[in-house]
Coordinates of N, CA and C and ligand atoms in Angstrom, one line a residue:
M8 N 7.6 -7.8 -14.6 CA 6.9 -6.5 -14.5 C 7.1 -6.0 -13.1
K9 N 7.4 -4.6 -13.1 CA 7.7 -4.0 -11.8 C 6.7 -2.7 -11.7
I10 N 5.9 -2.8 -10.8 CA 4.9 -1.7 -10.7 C 4.9 -1.1 -9.3
V11 N 4.8 0.2 -9.2 CA 4.6 1.0 -8.0 C 3.2 1.5 -7.9
M12 N 2.4 1.2 -6.8 CA 1.1 1.7 -6.6 C 1.2 3.0 -5.8
L13 N 0.7 4.1 -6.3 CA 0.6 5.3 -5.5 C -0.9 5.6 -5.1
G14 N -1.0 6.4 -4.1 CA -2.4 6.8 -3.7 C -2.5 7.1 -2.2
A15 N -3.5 7.9 -1.8 CA -3.7 8.2 -0.4 C -3.9 6.9 0.4
P16 N -3.8 7.1 1.7 CA -4.2 6.0 2.6 C -5.7 5.6 2.3
G17 N -5.9 4.3 2.1 CA -7.4 3.9 1.9 C -7.8 4.2 0.5
A18 N -7.0 4.6 -0.5 CA -7.4 4.7 -1.9 C -7.7 3.4 -2.6
G19 N -7.2 2.3 -2.0 CA -7.4 1.0 -2.6 C -6.1 0.4 -3.2
K20 N -4.9 0.9 -2.8 CA -3.7 0.4 -3.3 C -3.5 -1.1 -3.0
G21 N -3.9 -1.5 -1.8 CA -3.7 -2.9 -1.3 C -4.7 -3.8 -2.1
T22 N -6.0 -3.3 -2.2 CA -7.0 -4.0 -2.9 C -6.6 -4.3 -4.3
Q23 N -6.1 -3.3 -5.1 CA -5.7 -3.5 -6.4 C -4.4 -4.3 -6.6
A24 N -3.5 -3.9 -5.7 CA -2.2 -4.7 -5.8 C -2.4 -6.2 -5.7
K25 N -3.4 -6.6 -4.8 CA -3.6 -8.1 -4.7 C -4.1 -8.6 -6.0
K26 N -5.0 -7.9 -6.6 CA -5.6 -8.3 -7.9 C -4.5 -8.4 -9.0
I27 N -3.6 -7.4 -9.1 CA -2.6 -7.4 -10.0 C -1.7 -8.6 -9.8
A28 N -1.3 -8.9 -8.5 CA -0.4 -9.9 -8.1 C -1.0 -11.3 -8.6
E29 N -2.3 -11.4 -8.3 CA -2.9 -12.7 -8.7 C -3.0 -12.9 -10.2
S30 N -3.3 -11.8 -10.9 CA -3.5 -12.0 -12.3 C -2.2 -12.1 -13.2
F31 N -1.2 -11.4 -12.6 CA 0.1 -11.4 -13.4 C 1.2 -12.2 -12.8
G32 N 0.9 -13.0 -11.7 CA 1.9 -13.9 -11.1 C 3.2 -13.3 -10.6
V33 N 3.0 -12.0 -10.0 CA 4.1 -11.4 -9.3 C 3.7 -11.3 -7.8
P34 N 4.8 -11.2 -6.9 CA 4.4 -11.0 -5.5 C 3.9 -9.5 -5.2
H35 N 3.0 -9.5 -4.3 CA 2.5 -8.2 -3.7 C 3.3 -7.9 -2.6
I36 N 4.1 -6.8 -2.6 CA 4.9 -6.4 -1.5 C 4.3 -5.1 -0.8
S37 N 3.8 -5.2 0.3 CA 3.2 -4.1 1.1 C 4.1 -3.8 2.3
T38 N 4.7 -2.7 2.3 CA 5.5 -2.4 3.5 C 4.7 -2.3 4.8
G39 N 3.5 -1.8 4.6 CA 2.5 -1.7 5.8 C 2.3 -3.1 6.3
D40 N 2.0 -4.0 5.4 CA 1.7 -5.4 5.9 C 2.9 -6.0 6.5
I41 N 4.1 -5.8 6.0 CA 5.4 -6.3 6.6 C 5.5 -5.7 8.0
F42 N 5.3 -4.4 8.2 CA 5.4 -3.8 9.5 C 4.3 -4.4 10.5
R43 N 3.1 -4.6 10.0 CA 2.1 -5.1 10.9 C 2.4 -6.5 11.3
A44 N 2.9 -7.3 10.4 CA 3.3 -8.7 10.8 C 4.4 -8.6 11.8
N45 N 5.4 -7.7 11.7 CA 6.4 -7.5 12.7 C 5.9 -7.1 14.0
I46 N 4.9 -6.2 14.0 CA 4.2 -5.8 15.3 C 3.5 -6.9 15.9
K47 N 2.8 -7.7 15.1 CA 2.1 -8.9 15.7 C 3.1 -9.8 16.3
N48 N 4.2 -10.0 15.8 CA 5.3 -11.0 16.3 C 6.2 -10.3 17.3
N49 N 5.9 -9.1 17.6 CA 6.7 -8.3 18.6 C 8.3 -8.3 18.3
T50 N 8.6 -8.1 17.1 CA 10.0 -8.1 16.7 C 10.6 -6.7 17.1
E51 N 11.9 -6.6 17.1 CA 12.6 -5.2 17.3 C 12.1 -4.2 16.2
L52 N 12.0 -4.6 14.9 CA 11.6 -3.7 13.9 C 10.1 -3.4 14.1
G53 N 9.3 -4.3 14.6 CA 7.9 -4.0 14.9 C 7.8 -3.0 16.0
K54 N 8.5 -3.2 17.0 CA 8.5 -2.2 18.1 C 8.8 -0.8 17.7
K55 N 9.9 -0.7 16.9 CA 10.3 0.7 16.4 C 9.2 1.3 15.5
A56 N 8.6 0.4 14.6 CA 7.7 0.9 13.6 C 6.3 1.3 14.2
K57 N 5.9 0.6 15.3 CA 4.6 0.9 15.9 C 4.5 2.3 16.4
V58 N 5.6 2.8 16.9 CA 5.5 4.2 17.5 C 5.1 5.2 16.4
Y59 N 5.6 5.0 15.2 CA 5.3 5.9 14.1 C 3.9 5.6 13.6
M60 N 3.6 4.4 13.4 CA 2.3 4.0 12.7 C 1.1 4.3 13.5
D61 N 1.2 4.1 14.8 CA 0.0 4.4 15.7 C -0.3 5.9 15.6
K62 N 0.7 6.8 15.4 CA 0.4 8.2 15.2 C 0.0 8.6 13.8
G63 N 0.2 7.7 12.8 CA -0.1 8.0 11.5 C 1.0 8.7 10.8
E64 N 2.2 8.6 11.4 CA 3.4 9.1 10.8 C 4.2 8.1 10.0
L65 N 5.1 8.6 9.2 CA 5.9 7.6 8.4 C 7.1 7.0 9.2
V66 N 7.3 5.8 9.0 CA 8.5 5.1 9.6 C 9.7 5.8 9.0
P67 N 10.8 6.0 9.7 CA 11.9 6.6 9.1 C 12.5 5.9 7.8
D68 N 12.9 6.6 6.8 CA 13.4 6.1 5.6 C 14.4 4.9 5.7
E69 N 15.4 5.1 6.7 CA 16.4 4.1 6.7 C 15.9 2.7 7.1
L70 N 14.8 2.7 8.0 CA 14.3 1.4 8.3 C 13.6 0.8 7.1
V71 N 12.9 1.6 6.4 CA 12.1 1.1 5.3 C 12.9 0.6 4.2
V72 N 13.9 1.4 3.8 CA 14.8 1.1 2.7 C 15.5 -0.3 2.8
D73 N 16.1 -0.5 4.1 CA 16.8 -1.7 4.3 C 15.8 -3.0 4.2
L74 N 14.6 -2.7 4.7 CA 13.6 -3.8 4.7 C 13.3 -4.2 3.3
I75 N 13.0 -3.2 2.4 CA 12.5 -3.5 1.1 C 13.7 -4.1 0.2
M76 N 14.9 -3.7 0.5 CA 16.1 -4.2 -0.3 C 16.2 -5.7 0.1
D77 N 16.1 -6.0 1.3 CA 16.1 -7.4 1.8 C 15.0 -8.2 1.1
R78 N 13.8 -7.6 0.9 CA 12.7 -8.3 0.4 C 12.9 -8.6 -1.2
F79 N 13.6 -7.6 -1.8 CA 13.9 -7.8 -3.2 C 14.8 -9.0 -3.6
S80 N 15.6 -9.3 -2.5 CA 16.6 -10.4 -2.8 C 16.0 -11.8 -2.7
E81 N 14.7 -11.9 -2.3 CA 14.1 -13.2 -2.2 C 13.7 -13.7 -3.7
P82 N 13.7 -15.0 -3.9 CA 13.6 -15.6 -5.2 C 12.3 -15.2 -5.9
D83 N 11.2 -15.0 -5.1 CA 9.9 -14.8 -5.9 C 9.9 -13.4 -6.6
C84 N 10.9 -12.6 -6.3 CA 11.0 -11.3 -6.9 C 11.6 -11.3 -8.3
S85 N 12.1 -12.5 -8.8 CA 12.9 -12.6 -10.0 C 12.1 -12.1 -11.3
N86 N 10.7 -12.2 -11.3 CA 9.9 -11.8 -12.4 C 9.3 -10.5 -12.1
G87 N 9.6 -9.8 -11.1 CA 9.0 -8.5 -10.8 C 8.2 -8.5 -9.5
Y88 N 7.4 -7.4 -9.3 CA 6.6 -7.3 -8.1 C 5.7 -6.1 -8.3
V89 N 4.7 -6.1 -7.4 CA 3.9 -4.9 -7.4 C 4.1 -4.4 -5.9
L90 N 4.6 -3.1 -5.9 CA 4.9 -2.4 -4.6 C 3.7 -1.6 -4.2
D91 N 3.4 -1.9 -2.9 CA 2.1 -1.1 -2.3 C 2.6 -0.5 -1.0
G92 N 2.7 0.8 -1.1 CA 3.1 1.6 0.1 C 4.5 1.9 0.1
Y93 N 5.3 1.6 -0.9 CA 6.6 1.9 -1.1 C 6.8 2.3 -2.5
P94 N 7.5 3.4 -2.9 CA 8.1 4.4 -2.0 C 7.0 5.4 -1.6
R95 N 7.3 6.0 -0.5 CA 6.4 7.0 0.2 C 7.0 8.4 0.3
T96 N 8.3 8.5 0.0 CA 9.1 9.8 0.1 C 10.0 9.8 -1.2
I97 N 10.5 11.0 -1.5 CA 11.4 11.1 -2.6 C 12.7 10.3 -2.3
P98 N 13.3 10.4 -1.1 CA 14.5 9.6 -0.9 C 14.2 8.1 -1.0
Q99 N 13.0 7.6 -0.7 CA 12.7 6.1 -0.9 C 12.7 5.8 -2.4
A100 N 12.1 6.7 -3.2 CA 12.0 6.5 -4.6 C 13.4 6.5 -5.2
E101 N 14.2 7.5 -4.7 CA 15.6 7.5 -5.3 C 16.4 6.2 -4.9
A102 N 16.2 5.7 -3.7 CA 16.9 4.5 -3.3 C 16.4 3.3 -4.2
L103 N 15.1 3.2 -4.5 CA 14.6 2.2 -5.4 C 15.2 2.4 -6.8
D104 N 15.3 3.6 -7.3 CA 15.9 3.8 -8.6 C 17.4 3.4 -8.7
S105 N 18.1 3.7 -7.6 CA 19.5 3.3 -7.7 C 19.7 1.8 -7.6
A106 N 18.8 1.2 -6.8 CA 19.0 -0.2 -6.7 C 18.7 -0.9 -8.0
L107 N 17.7 -0.4 -8.7 CA 17.3 -1.0 -10.0 C 18.4 -0.7 -11.0
K108 N 18.9 0.5 -11.0 CA 19.9 0.8 -12.0 C 21.1 0.0 -11.8
A109 N 21.5 -0.4 -10.6 CA 22.7 -1.2 -10.3 C 22.6 -2.6 -10.9
N110 N 21.3 -3.0 -11.2 CA 21.0 -4.2 -11.9 C 20.7 -4.1 -13.3
N111 N 20.9 -2.9 -13.9 CA 20.5 -2.5 -15.3 C 19.0 -2.7 -15.5
D112 N 18.3 -2.4 -14.4 CA 16.8 -2.7 -14.5 C 16.1 -1.4 -14.3
S113 N 14.8 -1.4 -14.5 CA 13.9 -0.2 -14.3 C 12.5 -0.5 -14.0
L114 N 11.7 0.4 -13.5 CA 10.3 0.2 -13.2 C 9.5 0.2 -14.5
D115 N 8.4 -0.4 -14.5 CA 7.5 -0.4 -15.8 C 6.4 0.7 -15.6
F116 N 5.7 0.7 -14.5 CA 4.5 1.5 -14.3 C 4.5 2.1 -12.9
A117 N 4.0 3.3 -12.8 CA 3.6 3.9 -11.5 C 2.0 4.2 -11.7
V118 N 1.3 3.4 -10.9 CA -0.2 3.6 -11.0 C -0.8 4.3 -9.9
N119 N -1.3 5.5 -10.1 CA -1.8 6.3 -9.0 C -3.3 6.2 -8.9
V120 N -3.8 5.6 -7.8 CA -5.2 5.4 -7.5 C -5.8 6.7 -6.9
D121 N -6.6 7.4 -7.6 CA -7.0 8.8 -7.1 C -8.3 8.8 -6.5
V122 N -8.4 9.1 -5.2 CA -9.7 9.3 -4.4 C -9.6 10.5 -3.6
P123 N -10.6 11.3 -3.6 CA -10.7 12.5 -2.8 C -10.7 12.2 -1.3
D124 N -10.1 13.2 -0.5 CA -10.0 13.0 1.0 C -11.4 12.6 1.7
E125 N -12.4 13.3 1.2 CA -13.7 13.1 1.9 C -14.1 11.6 1.8
E126 N -13.9 10.9 0.7 CA -14.3 9.6 0.6 C -13.4 8.6 1.4
I127 N -12.1 9.1 1.5 CA -11.2 8.2 2.3 C -11.7 8.0 3.7
I128 N -12.2 9.0 4.4 CA -12.6 8.9 5.8 C -13.6 7.8 5.9
S129 N -14.6 7.8 5.0 CA -15.7 6.8 5.1 C -15.2 5.4 4.9
R130 N -14.3 5.3 3.9 CA -13.8 4.0 3.6 C -13.0 3.4 4.8
M131 N -12.2 4.2 5.4 CA -11.4 3.7 6.4 C -12.1 3.2 7.6
S132 N -13.3 3.9 8.0 CA -14.1 3.5 9.1 C -14.6 2.1 8.9
G133 N -14.9 1.7 7.7 CA -15.5 0.4 7.5 C -14.5 -0.7 7.1
R134 N -13.2 -0.3 7.1 CA -12.3 -1.5 6.7 C -12.1 -2.4 7.9
R135 N -12.0 -3.7 7.5 CA -11.6 -4.7 8.5 C -10.5 -5.5 7.8
A136 N -9.6 -6.0 8.6 CA -8.4 -6.6 8.0 C -8.1 -8.0 8.8
C137 N -7.6 -8.9 8.1 CA -7.1 -10.2 8.7 C -5.6 -10.0 8.8
L138 N -5.2 -10.2 10.1 CA -3.8 -10.0 10.4 C -3.0 -11.3 10.1
K139 N -3.8 -12.4 9.8 CA -3.1 -13.7 9.6 C -2.7 -13.8 8.1
C140 N -3.7 -13.6 7.2 CA -3.4 -13.8 5.8 C -3.3 -12.5 4.9
G141 N -3.6 -11.4 5.6 CA -3.6 -10.1 4.8 C -4.8 -9.7 4.0
A142 N -5.8 -10.5 4.1 CA -7.0 -10.2 3.3 C -7.7 -8.9 3.9
T143 N -8.3 -8.1 3.1 CA -8.9 -6.9 3.5 C -10.4 -6.8 3.1
Y144 N -11.3 -6.3 4.0 CA -12.7 -6.3 3.7 C -13.2 -4.8 4.0
H145 N -14.5 -4.6 3.6 CA -15.2 -3.4 4.0 C -16.5 -3.8 4.4
T146 N -17.0 -3.3 5.5 CA -18.3 -3.7 6.1 C -19.4 -3.4 5.1
S147 N -19.4 -2.4 4.2 CA -20.4 -2.2 3.2 C -20.0 -2.5 1.8
F148 N -18.8 -2.2 1.5 CA -18.4 -2.3 0.0 C -17.8 -3.7 -0.3
N149 N -17.4 -4.4 0.6 CA -16.7 -5.7 0.4 C -16.8 -6.6 1.6
P150 N -18.1 -6.9 2.1 CA -18.2 -7.6 3.4 C -17.8 -9.1 3.3
P151 N -17.2 -9.6 4.3 CA -17.0 -11.1 4.4 C -18.3 -11.9 4.4
K152 N -18.2 -13.1 4.0 CA -19.4 -13.9 4.0 C -20.1 -14.0 5.3
E153 N -19.2 -14.2 6.4 CA -19.7 -14.3 7.8 C -19.1 -13.0 8.5
E154 N -19.9 -12.2 9.2 CA -19.5 -11.0 9.8 C -18.3 -11.3 10.7
G155 N -17.2 -10.5 10.6 CA -16.1 -10.5 11.5 C -15.1 -11.7 11.3
V156 N -15.3 -12.5 10.2 CA -14.5 -13.7 10.1 C -13.9 -13.7 8.6
C157 N -12.6 -14.0 8.5 CA -11.9 -13.9 7.3 C -12.5 -15.1 6.4
D158 N -12.9 -14.8 5.1 CA -13.3 -15.8 4.2 C -12.2 -16.8 3.8
K159 N -11.0 -16.3 3.8 CA -9.9 -17.1 3.3 C -9.3 -18.0 4.3
C160 N -9.1 -17.6 5.6 CA -8.5 -18.4 6.5 C -9.3 -18.6 7.8
G161 N -10.4 -18.0 8.0 CA -11.2 -18.1 9.3 C -10.8 -17.4 10.5
E162 N -9.8 -16.6 10.4 CA -9.3 -15.7 11.5 C -10.2 -14.7 11.8
A163 N -10.3 -14.2 13.0 CA -11.2 -13.0 13.3 C -10.6 -11.7 12.7
L164 N -11.6 -10.9 12.2 CA -11.1 -9.7 11.5 C -11.0 -8.6 12.5
V165 N -10.1 -7.7 12.3 CA -9.9 -6.6 13.3 C -9.9 -5.2 12.5
Q166 N -10.3 -4.2 13.3 CA -10.0 -2.8 12.7 C -8.7 -2.4 13.0
R167 N -8.0 -1.8 12.0 CA -6.6 -1.4 12.2 C -6.5 -0.3 13.2
E168 N -5.5 -0.3 14.1 CA -5.2 0.7 15.1 C -5.3 2.1 14.4
D169 N -4.7 2.2 13.3 CA -4.5 3.6 12.6 C -5.7 4.0 11.8
D170 N -6.8 3.3 11.8 CA -8.0 3.6 11.1 C -9.0 4.4 11.9
K171 N -8.6 4.8 13.1 CA -9.4 5.8 13.8 C -9.4 7.1 13.1
E172 N -10.6 7.9 13.1 CA -10.8 9.1 12.3 C -9.6 10.1 12.5
E173 N -9.2 10.4 13.8 CA -8.1 11.4 14.0 C -6.9 11.0 13.3
T174 N -6.5 9.7 13.5 CA -5.3 9.2 12.9 C -5.4 9.2 11.3
V175 N -6.5 8.9 10.8 CA -6.7 8.9 9.4 C -6.4 10.3 8.9
K176 N -6.9 11.3 9.5 CA -6.7 12.7 9.1 C -5.2 13.1 9.1
N177 N -4.5 12.6 10.1 CA -3.1 12.8 10.2 C -2.4 12.1 9.1
R178 N -2.8 10.9 8.8 CA -2.1 10.1 7.7 C -2.4 10.9 6.4
L179 N -3.6 11.4 6.2 CA -3.8 12.2 4.9 C -3.0 13.4 4.8
G180 N -2.7 14.1 5.9 CA -1.9 15.3 6.0 C -0.4 14.8 5.5
V181 N 0.0 13.8 6.2 CA 1.4 13.3 5.9 C 1.5 12.9 4.4
Y182 N 0.4 12.2 3.9 CA 0.4 11.8 2.5 C 0.6 13.0 1.6
H183 N -0.2 14.1 1.9 CA -0.2 15.3 0.9 C 1.2 15.9 0.9
E184 N 1.8 15.9 2.1 CA 3.0 16.6 2.3 C 4.2 15.7 1.7
Q185 N 4.3 14.5 2.1 CA 5.5 13.7 1.8 C 5.4 12.7 0.7
T186 N 4.2 12.2 0.4 CA 4.0 11.2 -0.7 C 3.6 11.7 -2.0
E187 N 2.6 12.7 -1.9 CA 2.0 13.2 -3.2 C 3.1 13.7 -4.2
P188 N 4.2 14.4 -3.7 CA 5.2 14.8 -4.6 C 5.8 13.7 -5.5
L189 N 5.5 12.4 -5.2 CA 6.0 11.3 -6.1 C 5.2 11.3 -7.4
E190 N 4.0 11.9 -7.4 CA 3.3 11.9 -8.7 C 4.1 12.6 -9.7
K191 N 4.6 13.8 -9.3 CA 5.5 14.6 -10.2 C 6.7 13.9 -10.6
Y192 N 7.3 13.2 -9.6 CA 8.6 12.5 -9.8 C 8.4 11.4 -10.9
Y193 N 7.3 10.6 -10.7 CA 7.1 9.6 -11.7 C 6.5 10.1 -13.1
A194 N 5.8 11.2 -13.0 CA 5.4 11.8 -14.3 C 6.6 12.3 -15.0
E195 N 7.5 12.8 -14.4 CA 8.8 13.3 -15.1 C 9.6 12.1 -15.7
A196 N 9.5 11.0 -15.0 CA 10.1 9.8 -15.6 C 9.3 9.1 -16.6
G197 N 8.1 9.7 -16.9 CA 7.2 9.1 -18.0 C 6.6 7.8 -17.6
L198 N 6.4 7.6 -16.2 CA 5.9 6.3 -15.8 C 4.5 6.4 -15.2
L199 N 4.0 7.6 -14.9 CA 2.8 7.8 -14.1 C 1.5 7.6 -14.9
H200 N 0.6 6.8 -14.4 CA -0.7 6.6 -14.9 C -1.7 6.8 -13.8
N201 N -2.7 7.7 -14.1 CA -3.7 7.9 -13.0 C -5.0 7.1 -13.3
V202 N -5.6 6.5 -12.3 CA -6.9 5.8 -12.4 C -7.9 6.4 -11.5
D203 N -9.1 6.5 -11.8 CA -10.2 7.0 -11.0 C -10.5 5.9 -9.9
G204 N -10.1 6.2 -8.7 CA -10.3 5.2 -7.6 C -11.6 5.2 -7.0
T205 N -12.5 6.1 -7.4 CA -13.9 6.2 -6.8 C -14.8 5.2 -7.4
K206 N -14.4 4.6 -8.5 CA -15.3 3.5 -9.1 C -15.3 2.3 -8.2
N207 N -16.1 1.3 -8.6 CA -16.1 0.1 -7.8 C -14.7 -0.7 -8.0
M208 N -14.5 -1.7 -7.2 CA -13.1 -2.3 -7.2 C -12.9 -3.0 -8.5
D209 N -13.9 -3.6 -9.1 CA -13.6 -4.3 -10.4 C -13.4 -3.3 -11.6
E210 N -14.2 -2.2 -11.5 CA -14.0 -1.2 -12.6 C -12.6 -0.5 -12.5
V211 N -12.2 -0.3 -11.3 CA -10.8 0.2 -11.1 C -9.7 -0.7 -11.6
F212 N -10.0 -2.0 -11.3 CA -9.0 -3.0 -11.9 C -9.0 -3.1 -13.4
D213 N -10.2 -3.0 -13.9 CA -10.3 -2.9 -15.5 C -9.5 -1.8 -16.0
S214 N -9.6 -0.5 -15.3 CA -8.7 0.5 -15.9 C -7.2 0.3 -15.7
I215 N -6.9 -0.4 -14.7 CA -5.4 -0.8 -14.5 C -5.0 -1.8 -15.5
K216 N -5.9 -2.8 -15.9 CA -5.5 -3.8 -16.9 C -5.3 -3.1 -18.2
I217 N -6.0 -2.1 -18.5 CA -5.8 -1.4 -19.8 C -4.4 -0.8 -19.8
I218 N -4.0 -0.3 -18.7 CA -2.7 0.3 -18.7 C -1.5 -0.6 -18.7
I219 N -1.6 -1.6 -17.8 CA -0.4 -2.6 -17.7 C -0.6 -3.7 -18.6
G220 N -1.6 -3.9 -19.4 CA -1.7 -4.9 -20.4 C -1.9 -6.3 -19.8
Ligands
AP5_19 P1 0.0 1.2 4.8 O1 -0.4 -0.1 5.3 O2 0.7 1.2 3.5 O3 -1.3 2.1 4.8 P2 -1.8 3.3 3.8 O4 -1.0 3.8 2.7 O5 -2.2 4.3 4.7 O6 -2.8 2.6 3.0 P3 -4.0 1.7 3.4 O7 -3.4 0.2 3.5 O8 -4.6 2.3 4.6 O9 -4.9 1.8 2.2 P4 -4.9 1.1 0.8 O10 -4.7 2.2 -0.3 O11 -4.0 -0.1 0.8 O12 -6.4 0.8 0.7 P5 -7.3 -0.7 0.9 O13 -7.0 -1.4 -0.5 O14 -7.0 -1.4 2.1 O15 0.9 1.9 5.8 C1 0.5 2.0 7.2 C2 1.6 2.7 8.0 O16 2.9 2.0 7.9 C3 1.9 4.1 7.4 O17 1.1 5.1 8.0 C4 3.4 4.3 7.9 O18 3.4 4.6 9.2 C5 4.0 2.9 7.8 N1 4.6 2.7 6.4 C6 4.3 1.8 5.4 N2 5.0 1.9 4.4 C7 6.0 2.9 4.7 C8 7.0 3.5 3.9 N3 7.3 3.1 2.7 N4 7.7 4.5 4.5 C9 7.4 4.9 5.7 N5 6.4 4.4 6.4 C10 5.6 3.4 5.9 O19 -8.7 -0.1 0.8 C11 -9.3 0.7 1.9 C12 -10.7 0.2 2.2 O20 -11.5 0.7 1.1 C13 -10.8 -1.3 2.4 O21 -11.9 -1.5 3.4 C14 -11.4 -1.7 1.0 O22 -12.2 -2.9 1.0 C15 -12.1 -0.5 0.5 N6 -12.1 -0.2 -0.9 C16 -11.0 -0.4 -1.7 N7 -11.2 -0.1 -3.0 C17 -12.6 0.3 -3.0 C18 -13.5 0.8 -4.0 N8 -13.0 1.0 -5.3 N9 -14.7 1.2 -3.7 C19 -15.1 1.0 -2.4 N10 -14.3 0.6 -1.3 C20 -13.1 0.2 -1.7
MG20 MG1 -2.8 -1.1 2.2
ZN21 ZN1 -7.3 -14.4 6.6

């Protein structure tokens, strides 16, 4: 099963992608998580990506496409994957299509998690992330058992650099301009499914399960 998650920053792509990955036994691949891990480990890729991420801008396509193609070659991708945060531009979607086509393969679903901009801002301000294991929390909607500590691995939780209000606004602008056109792209391919992302996390997951079976 090969799924692409679409949606604005903070719509809940990562939250839902983790649930899909667990239930369906496919890896959750988040380009944002991969970049953040590279930044944490101070790699060359991390240094390049950080410049764009801190401003809320997209990392250039060529850096992202190489990275994702490498990731697909790992053995855990043999039964599919759920992509979270990739593709984010039309050229990235085209690169994915041609890579799949070269293997006589194709995507199964593009799931768009729909949340209006006003709600995004409040979600982002409460988000807390574990940079060690990738778990995500929200101070009101999904708090950890002990404040500031990851339930899964005990690491201290942090607020993401790019979750400051000004940066979130810029990310939303970039999303509407460069990423939203993918809805039309996948609708024309007959793959697009919209879900109402304003419901609670379990309800959103229920709607996704109905779509992907
Ligand atoms: P990335 O990490 O992908 O960020 P994003 O798209 O901005 O998305 P987020 O991770 O912020 O949100 P999400 O939709 O995953 O929401 P979440 O589930 O956490 O990318 C970061 C940056 O990396 C980009 O800006 C760019 O610079 C770069 N980058 C990455 N990929 C790239 C690419 N392909 N090309 C170029 N550049 C790239 O949920 C958000 C919060 O809401 C959480 O606190 C959560 O607990 C809560 N929540 C979730 N669902 C609900 C719900 N139903 N009700 C209430 N609260 C909820
Ligand atoms: Mg995410
Ligand atoms: Zn953790």
